[in-house]
Amino acid sequence: TTQTITNSDYGVLSVEGVVAQGSRAVTTEYLTPQLAISLSGPDLVLAGNPITYVITVSNTGTLDATNLVITNQLPVGAIHVSGGTLLTGNVVSFSVPGLAMGSSIQLELSVTADRAITNADYQVTSAEGVTAVGQISVTTSDGWKYYFPQVYHS
């Protein structure tokens, strides 16, 4: 994203009282990263089997993003297996040194759970002060289905 600042009101006042007003606007454009984050994962797994999420971070801005920190607050019932660094409070963190403008990265995170879970709390922040928060949650159900036979007696 390109941001624009326009200054059209400027002038100079000398000690002798002479005033000179600016006659044309000065426009300054500056470049910024534009980050987006998404999460994908399975709808169904057998209880106890790994649930693998893919976190995708993209930069559609006009400047490279640096020192990205991606976090995912794991839902209640999720147990971290691999991917990123597990922090206090069941938060998984990834550090990425940089993300070029126009590019994206994918990170994998695996957990296990003994019940259905909804993963909805994830975000990315860059050193430039740009933050993107995930908008779509992923619900994964355990795959156990119970079928009870019907017995008919005549």
mmCIF file with all atom_site columns, C-alpha atoms in Angstrom:
data_model
loop_
_atom_site.group_PDB
_atom_site.id
_atom_site.type_symbol
_atom_site.label_atom_id
_atom_site.label_alt_id
_atom_site.label_comp_id
_atom_site.label_asym_id
_atom_site.label_entity_id
_atom_site.label_seq_id
_atom_site.pdbx_PDB_ins_code
_atom_site.Cartn_x
_atom_site.Cartn_y
_atom_site.Cartn_z
_atom_site.occupancy
_atom_site.B_iso_or_equiv
_atom_site.pdbx_formal_charge
_atom_site.auth_seq_id
_atom_site.auth_comp_id
_atom_site.auth_asym_id
_atom_site.auth_atom_id
_atom_site.pdbx_PDB_model_num
ATOM 1   C CA . THR A 1 1   ? 0.000   0.000   0.000  1.00 0.00 ? 1   THR A CA 1
ATOM 2   C CA . THR A 1 2   ? 1.258   3.481   -0.812 1.00 0.00 ? 2   THR A CA 1
ATOM 3   C CA . GLN A 1 3   ? 0.384   6.172   1.718  1.00 0.00 ? 3   GLN A CA 1
ATOM 4   C CA . THR A 1 4   ? 0.315   9.843   0.685  1.00 0.00 ? 4   THR A CA 1
ATOM 5   C CA . ILE A 1 5   ? 0.918   13.024  2.671  1.00 0.00 ? 5   ILE A CA 1
ATOM 6   C CA . THR A 1 6   ? 0.118   16.356  0.980  1.00 0.00 ? 6   THR A CA 1
ATOM 7   C CA . ASN A 1 7   ? 1.297   19.659  2.401  1.00 0.00 ? 7   ASN A CA 1
ATOM 8   C CA . SER A 1 8   ? -0.321  22.625  0.672  1.00 0.00 ? 8   SER A CA 1
ATOM 9   C CA . ASP A 1 9   ? -0.149  25.226  3.443  1.00 0.00 ? 9   ASP A CA 1
ATOM 10  C CA . TYR A 1 10  ? 3.371   26.495  4.100  1.00 0.00 ? 10  TYR A CA 1
ATOM 11  C CA . GLY A 1 11  ? 5.293   29.752  4.138  1.00 0.00 ? 11  GLY A CA 1
ATOM 12  C CA . VAL A 1 12  ? 8.186   31.788  5.550  1.00 0.00 ? 12  VAL A CA 1
ATOM 13  C CA . LEU A 1 13  ? 8.196   34.917  7.697  1.00 0.00 ? 13  LEU A CA 1
ATOM 14  C CA . SER A 1 14  ? 11.442  36.938  7.840  1.00 0.00 ? 14  SER A CA 1
ATOM 15  C CA . VAL A 1 15  ? 12.592  39.049  10.815 1.00 0.00 ? 15  VAL A CA 1
ATOM 16  C CA . GLU A 1 16  ? 11.845  42.126  8.702  1.00 0.00 ? 16  GLU A CA 1
ATOM 17  C CA . GLY A 1 17  ? 8.196   41.041  8.480  1.00 0.00 ? 17  GLY A CA 1
ATOM 18  C CA . VAL A 1 18  ? 8.285   39.858  4.851  1.00 0.00 ? 18  VAL A CA 1
ATOM 19  C CA . VAL A 1 19  ? 5.957   36.933  4.242  1.00 0.00 ? 19  VAL A CA 1
ATOM 20  C CA . ALA A 1 20  ? 6.347   34.423  1.440  1.00 0.00 ? 20  ALA A CA 1
ATOM 21  C CA . GLN A 1 21  ? 3.617   31.814  0.968  1.00 0.00 ? 21  GLN A CA 1
ATOM 22  C CA . GLY A 1 22  ? 4.153   28.456  -0.705 1.00 0.00 ? 22  GLY A CA 1
ATOM 23  C CA . SER A 1 23  ? 2.604   28.320  -4.132 1.00 0.00 ? 23  SER A CA 1
ATOM 24  C CA . ARG A 1 24  ? 2.357   24.612  -4.862 1.00 0.00 ? 24  ARG A CA 1
ATOM 25  C CA . ALA A 1 25  ? 1.450   21.551  -2.894 1.00 0.00 ? 25  ALA A CA 1
ATOM 26  C CA . VAL A 1 26  ? 4.155   19.071  -1.914 1.00 0.00 ? 26  VAL A CA 1
ATOM 27  C CA . THR A 1 27  ? 3.117   15.434  -1.932 1.00 0.00 ? 27  THR A CA 1
ATOM 28  C CA . THR A 1 28  ? 5.167   12.715  -0.253 1.00 0.00 ? 28  THR A CA 1
ATOM 29  C CA . GLU A 1 29  ? 4.432   9.052   -0.801 1.00 0.00 ? 29  GLU A CA 1
ATOM 30  C CA . TYR A 1 30  ? 5.729   6.399   1.519  1.00 0.00 ? 30  TYR A CA 1
ATOM 31  C CA . LEU A 1 31  ? 5.662   2.650   1.150  1.00 0.00 ? 31  LEU A CA 1
ATOM 32  C CA . THR A 1 32  ? 4.248   0.125   3.630  1.00 0.00 ? 32  THR A CA 1
ATOM 33  C CA . PRO A 1 33  ? 3.805   -3.623  3.871  1.00 0.00 ? 33  PRO A CA 1
ATOM 34  C CA . GLN A 1 34  ? 0.215   -4.912  3.747  1.00 0.00 ? 34  GLN A CA 1
ATOM 35  C CA . LEU A 1 35  ? -0.112  -8.208  5.590  1.00 0.00 ? 35  LEU A CA 1
ATOM 36  C CA . ALA A 1 36  ? -2.871  -10.828 5.513  1.00 0.00 ? 36  ALA A CA 1
ATOM 37  C CA . ILE A 1 37  ? -3.111  -14.094 7.440  1.00 0.00 ? 37  ILE A CA 1
ATOM 38  C CA . SER A 1 38  ? -5.271  -17.184 7.004  1.00 0.00 ? 38  SER A CA 1
ATOM 39  C CA . LEU A 1 39  ? -5.559  -20.596 8.623  1.00 0.00 ? 39  LEU A CA 1
ATOM 40  C CA . SER A 1 40  ? -6.640  -23.906 7.125  1.00 0.00 ? 40  SER A CA 1
ATOM 41  C CA . GLY A 1 41  ? -7.040  -27.335 8.637  1.00 0.00 ? 41  GLY A CA 1
ATOM 42  C CA . PRO A 1 42  ? -9.084  -30.518 8.468  1.00 0.00 ? 42  PRO A CA 1
ATOM 43  C CA . ASP A 1 43  ? -12.790 -30.685 9.265  1.00 0.00 ? 43  ASP A CA 1
ATOM 44  C CA . LEU A 1 44  ? -12.526 -34.196 10.711 1.00 0.00 ? 44  LEU A CA 1
ATOM 45  C CA . VAL A 1 45  ? -9.851  -36.380 12.357 1.00 0.00 ? 45  VAL A CA 1
ATOM 46  C CA . LEU A 1 46  ? -9.932  -39.447 14.539 1.00 0.00 ? 46  LEU A CA 1
ATOM 47  C CA . ALA A 1 47  ? -9.592  -38.533 18.212 1.00 0.00 ? 47  ALA A CA 1
ATOM 48  C CA . GLY A 1 48  ? -5.944  -38.469 19.274 1.00 0.00 ? 48  GLY A CA 1
ATOM 49  C CA . ASN A 1 49  ? -4.579  -38.211 15.726 1.00 0.00 ? 49  ASN A CA 1
ATOM 50  C CA . PRO A 1 50  ? -2.629  -35.079 14.745 1.00 0.00 ? 50  PRO A CA 1
ATOM 51  C CA . ILE A 1 51  ? -4.503  -32.056 13.450 1.00 0.00 ? 51  ILE A CA 1
ATOM 52  C CA . THR A 1 52  ? -2.212  -30.151 11.082 1.00 0.00 ? 52  THR A CA 1
ATOM 53  C CA . TYR A 1 53  ? -2.971  -26.490 10.430 1.00 0.00 ? 53  TYR A CA 1
ATOM 54  C CA . VAL A 1 54  ? -1.410  -24.422 7.657  1.00 0.00 ? 54  VAL A CA 1
ATOM 55  C CA . ILE A 1 55  ? -0.930  -20.736 8.452  1.00 0.00 ? 55  ILE A CA 1
ATOM 56  C CA . THR A 1 56  ? -0.480  -18.583 5.340  1.00 0.00 ? 56  THR A CA 1
ATOM 57  C CA . VAL A 1 57  ? 0.925   -15.058 5.616  1.00 0.00 ? 57  VAL A CA 1
ATOM 58  C CA . SER A 1 58  ? 1.078   -12.796 2.563  1.00 0.00 ? 58  SER A CA 1
ATOM 59  C CA . ASN A 1 59  ? 2.432   -9.314  1.907  1.00 0.00 ? 59  ASN A CA 1
ATOM 60  C CA . THR A 1 60  ? 0.542   -7.442  -0.815 1.00 0.00 ? 60  THR A CA 1
ATOM 61  C CA . GLY A 1 61  ? 2.067   -4.096  0.131  1.00 0.00 ? 61  GLY A CA 1
ATOM 62  C CA . THR A 1 62  ? 4.716   -1.946  -1.504 1.00 0.00 ? 62  THR A CA 1
ATOM 63  C CA . LEU A 1 63  ? 7.486   -2.629  1.023  1.00 0.00 ? 63  LEU A CA 1
ATOM 64  C CA . ASP A 1 64  ? 9.099   -5.766  2.421  1.00 0.00 ? 64  ASP A CA 1
ATOM 65  C CA . ALA A 1 65  ? 7.912   -6.708  5.929  1.00 0.00 ? 65  ALA A CA 1
ATOM 66  C CA . THR A 1 66  ? 10.606  -7.488  8.508  1.00 0.00 ? 66  THR A CA 1
ATOM 67  C CA . ASN A 1 67  ? 10.821  -9.373  11.799 1.00 0.00 ? 67  ASN A CA 1
ATOM 68  C CA . LEU A 1 68  ? 7.389   -10.965 11.574 1.00 0.00 ? 68  LEU A CA 1
ATOM 69  C CA . VAL A 1 69  ? 5.915   -12.618 14.652 1.00 0.00 ? 69  VAL A CA 1
ATOM 70  C CA . ILE A 1 70  ? 3.039   -15.012 13.978 1.00 0.00 ? 70  ILE A CA 1
ATOM 71  C CA . THR A 1 71  ? 1.055   -16.229 16.978 1.00 0.00 ? 71  THR A CA 1
ATOM 72  C CA . ASN A 1 72  ? -1.748  -18.752 17.414 1.00 0.00 ? 72  ASN A CA 1
ATOM 73  C CA . GLN A 1 73  ? -3.584  -19.078 20.730 1.00 0.00 ? 73  GLN A CA 1
ATOM 74  C CA . LEU A 1 74  ? -4.421  -22.767 20.773 1.00 0.00 ? 74  LEU A CA 1
ATOM 75  C CA . PRO A 1 75  ? -8.006  -23.611 21.680 1.00 0.00 ? 75  PRO A CA 1
ATOM 76  C CA . VAL A 1 76  ? -8.921  -25.361 24.930 1.00 0.00 ? 76  VAL A CA 1
ATOM 77  C CA . GLY A 1 77  ? -8.358  -29.088 24.479 1.00 0.00 ? 77  GLY A CA 1
ATOM 78  C CA . ALA A 1 78  ? -5.534  -28.723 21.925 1.00 0.00 ? 78  ALA A CA 1
ATOM 79  C CA . ILE A 1 79  ? -2.104  -30.145 22.773 1.00 0.00 ? 79  ILE A CA 1
ATOM 80  C CA . HIS A 1 80  ? 0.885   -28.794 20.830 1.00 0.00 ? 80  HIS A CA 1
ATOM 81  C CA . VAL A 1 81  ? 2.794   -31.489 18.909 1.00 0.00 ? 81  VAL A CA 1
ATOM 82  C CA . SER A 1 82  ? 5.052   -29.599 16.472 1.00 0.00 ? 82  SER A CA 1
ATOM 83  C CA . GLY A 1 83  ? 5.607   -26.342 14.617 1.00 0.00 ? 83  GLY A CA 1
ATOM 84  C CA . GLY A 1 84  ? 6.668   -23.029 16.082 1.00 0.00 ? 84  GLY A CA 1
ATOM 85  C CA . THR A 1 85  ? 7.565   -22.475 19.717 1.00 0.00 ? 85  THR A CA 1
ATOM 86  C CA . LEU A 1 86  ? 5.080   -23.185 22.507 1.00 0.00 ? 86  LEU A CA 1
ATOM 87  C CA . LEU A 1 87  ? 4.877   -20.218 24.880 1.00 0.00 ? 87  LEU A CA 1
ATOM 88  C CA . THR A 1 88  ? 3.130   -19.761 28.215 1.00 0.00 ? 88  THR A CA 1
ATOM 89  C CA . GLY A 1 89  ? -0.648  -19.777 27.960 1.00 0.00 ? 89  GLY A CA 1
ATOM 90  C CA . ASN A 1 90  ? -0.784  -22.362 25.150 1.00 0.00 ? 90  ASN A CA 1
ATOM 91  C CA . VAL A 1 91  ? 0.330   -19.786 22.548 1.00 0.00 ? 91  VAL A CA 1
ATOM 92  C CA . VAL A 1 92  ? 2.424   -20.986 19.607 1.00 0.00 ? 92  VAL A CA 1
ATOM 93  C CA . SER A 1 93  ? 4.792   -18.428 18.073 1.00 0.00 ? 93  SER A CA 1
ATOM 94  C CA . PHE A 1 94  ? 6.729   -18.359 14.802 1.00 0.00 ? 94  PHE A CA 1
ATOM 95  C CA . SER A 1 95  ? 9.461   -15.825 13.953 1.00 0.00 ? 95  SER A CA 1
ATOM 96  C CA . VAL A 1 96  ? 10.114  -14.970 10.313 1.00 0.00 ? 96  VAL A CA 1
ATOM 97  C CA . PRO A 1 97  ? 13.005  -12.581 9.478  1.00 0.00 ? 97  PRO A CA 1
ATOM 98  C CA . GLY A 1 98  ? 11.333  -11.061 6.426  1.00 0.00 ? 98  GLY A CA 1
ATOM 99  C CA . LEU A 1 99  ? 8.601   -11.320 3.819  1.00 0.00 ? 99  LEU A CA 1
ATOM 100 C CA . ALA A 1 100 ? 9.163   -9.629  0.461  1.00 0.00 ? 100 ALA A CA 1
ATOM 101 C CA . MET A 1 101 ? 6.409   -7.535  -1.065 1.00 0.00 ? 101 MET A CA 1
ATOM 102 C CA . GLY A 1 102 ? 4.203   -9.633  -3.324 1.00 0.00 ? 102 GLY A CA 1
ATOM 103 C CA . SER A 1 103 ? 5.112   -12.909 -1.631 1.00 0.00 ? 103 SER A CA 1
ATOM 104 C CA . SER A 1 104 ? 3.670   -15.320 0.905  1.00 0.00 ? 104 SER A CA 1
ATOM 105 C CA . ILE A 1 105 ? 4.826   -18.065 3.257  1.00 0.00 ? 105 ILE A CA 1
ATOM 106 C CA . GLN A 1 106 ? 3.166   -21.124 4.749  1.00 0.00 ? 106 GLN A CA 1
ATOM 107 C CA . LEU A 1 107 ? 3.866   -22.472 8.220  1.00 0.00 ? 107 LEU A CA 1
ATOM 108 C CA . GLU A 1 108 ? 2.656   -25.782 9.648  1.00 0.00 ? 108 GLU A CA 1
ATOM 109 C CA . LEU A 1 109 ? 1.435   -26.393 13.172 1.00 0.00 ? 109 LEU A CA 1
ATOM 110 C CA . SER A 1 110 ? 0.272   -29.761 14.550 1.00 0.00 ? 110 SER A CA 1
ATOM 111 C CA . VAL A 1 111 ? -1.814  -30.438 17.640 1.00 0.00 ? 111 VAL A CA 1
ATOM 112 C CA . THR A 1 112 ? -3.842  -33.309 19.039 1.00 0.00 ? 112 THR A CA 1
ATOM 113 C CA . ALA A 1 113 ? -7.217  -33.139 20.743 1.00 0.00 ? 113 ALA A CA 1
ATOM 114 C CA . ASP A 1 114 ? -9.658  -35.590 22.265 1.00 0.00 ? 114 ASP A CA 1
ATOM 115 C CA . ARG A 1 115 ? -12.717 -33.574 21.245 1.00 0.00 ? 115 ARG A CA 1
ATOM 116 C CA . ALA A 1 116 ? -13.894 -31.073 18.656 1.00 0.00 ? 116 ALA A CA 1
ATOM 117 C CA . ILE A 1 117 ? -11.897 -27.814 18.736 1.00 0.00 ? 117 ILE A CA 1
ATOM 118 C CA . THR A 1 118 ? -12.196 -24.445 17.040 1.00 0.00 ? 118 THR A CA 1
ATOM 119 C CA . ASN A 1 119 ? -8.973  -22.601 16.222 1.00 0.00 ? 119 ASN A CA 1
ATOM 120 C CA . ALA A 1 120 ? -9.798  -18.912 15.824 1.00 0.00 ? 120 ALA A CA 1
ATOM 121 C CA . ASP A 1 121 ? -7.164  -16.728 17.510 1.00 0.00 ? 121 ASP A CA 1
ATOM 122 C CA . TYR A 1 122 ? -4.155  -16.069 15.240 1.00 0.00 ? 122 TYR A CA 1
ATOM 123 C CA . GLN A 1 123 ? -2.316  -12.997 13.959 1.00 0.00 ? 123 GLN A CA 1
ATOM 124 C CA . VAL A 1 124 ? 0.878   -11.589 12.454 1.00 0.00 ? 124 VAL A CA 1
ATOM 125 C CA . THR A 1 125 ? 2.791   -8.420  13.366 1.00 0.00 ? 125 THR A CA 1
ATOM 126 C CA . SER A 1 126 ? 5.815   -6.880  11.615 1.00 0.00 ? 126 SER A CA 1
ATOM 127 C CA . ALA A 1 127 ? 8.565   -4.541  12.809 1.00 0.00 ? 127 ALA A CA 1
ATOM 128 C CA . GLU A 1 128 ? 6.947   -1.827  10.675 1.00 0.00 ? 128 GLU A CA 1
ATOM 129 C CA . GLY A 1 129 ? 3.943   -1.861  13.030 1.00 0.00 ? 129 GLY A CA 1
ATOM 130 C CA . VAL A 1 130 ? 1.613   -3.635  10.621 1.00 0.00 ? 130 VAL A CA 1
ATOM 131 C CA . THR A 1 131 ? -0.714  -6.252  12.137 1.00 0.00 ? 131 THR A CA 1
ATOM 132 C CA . ALA A 1 132 ? -3.175  -8.629  10.518 1.00 0.00 ? 132 ALA A CA 1
ATOM 133 C CA . VAL A 1 133 ? -5.646  -10.682 12.548 1.00 0.00 ? 133 VAL A CA 1
ATOM 134 C CA . GLY A 1 134 ? -7.149  -13.933 11.296 1.00 0.00 ? 134 GLY A CA 1
ATOM 135 C CA . GLN A 1 135 ? -10.795 -13.667 10.287 1.00 0.00 ? 135 GLN A CA 1
ATOM 136 C CA . ILE A 1 136 ? -11.809 -17.281 9.667  1.00 0.00 ? 136 ILE A CA 1
ATOM 137 C CA . SER A 1 137 ? -11.939 -19.974 12.330 1.00 0.00 ? 137 SER A CA 1
ATOM 138 C CA . VAL A 1 138 ? -11.295 -23.656 11.674 1.00 0.00 ? 138 VAL A CA 1
ATOM 139 C CA . THR A 1 139 ? -13.397 -26.247 13.510 1.00 0.00 ? 139 THR A CA 1
ATOM 140 C CA . THR A 1 140 ? -12.149 -29.828 13.587 1.00 0.00 ? 140 THR A CA 1
ATOM 141 C CA . SER A 1 141 ? -14.399 -32.589 14.882 1.00 0.00 ? 141 SER A CA 1
ATOM 142 C CA . ASP A 1 142 ? -13.306 -35.956 16.142 1.00 0.00 ? 142 ASP A CA 1
ATOM 143 C CA . GLY A 1 143 ? -14.140 -38.751 13.733 1.00 0.00 ? 143 GLY A CA 1
ATOM 144 C CA . TRP A 1 144 ? -15.814 -41.169 16.066 1.00 0.00 ? 144 TRP A CA 1
ATOM 145 C CA . LYS A 1 145 ? -19.314 -41.914 14.942 1.00 0.00 ? 145 LYS A CA 1
ATOM 146 C CA . TYR A 1 146 ? -21.570 -44.100 17.002 1.00 0.00 ? 146 TYR A CA 1
ATOM 147 C CA . TYR A 1 147 ? -24.076 -46.340 15.321 1.00 0.00 ? 147 TYR A CA 1
ATOM 148 C CA . PHE A 1 148 ? -26.542 -48.344 17.318 1.00 0.00 ? 148 PHE A CA 1
ATOM 149 C CA . PRO A 1 149 ? -28.167 -51.330 15.718 1.00 0.00 ? 149 PRO A CA 1
ATOM 150 C CA . GLN A 1 150 ? -31.881 -51.466 15.589 1.00 0.00 ? 150 GLN A CA 1
ATOM 151 C CA . VAL A 1 151 ? -33.278 -54.770 16.676 1.00 0.00 ? 151 VAL A CA 1
ATOM 152 C CA . TYR A 1 152 ? -36.720 -55.733 15.538 1.00 0.00 ? 152 TYR A CA 1
ATOM 153 C CA . HIS A 1 153 ? -38.580 -58.505 17.174 1.00 0.00 ? 153 HIS A CA 1
ATOM 154 C CA . SER A 1 154 ? -41.629 -60.002 15.677 1.00 0.00 ? 154 SER A CA 1
#
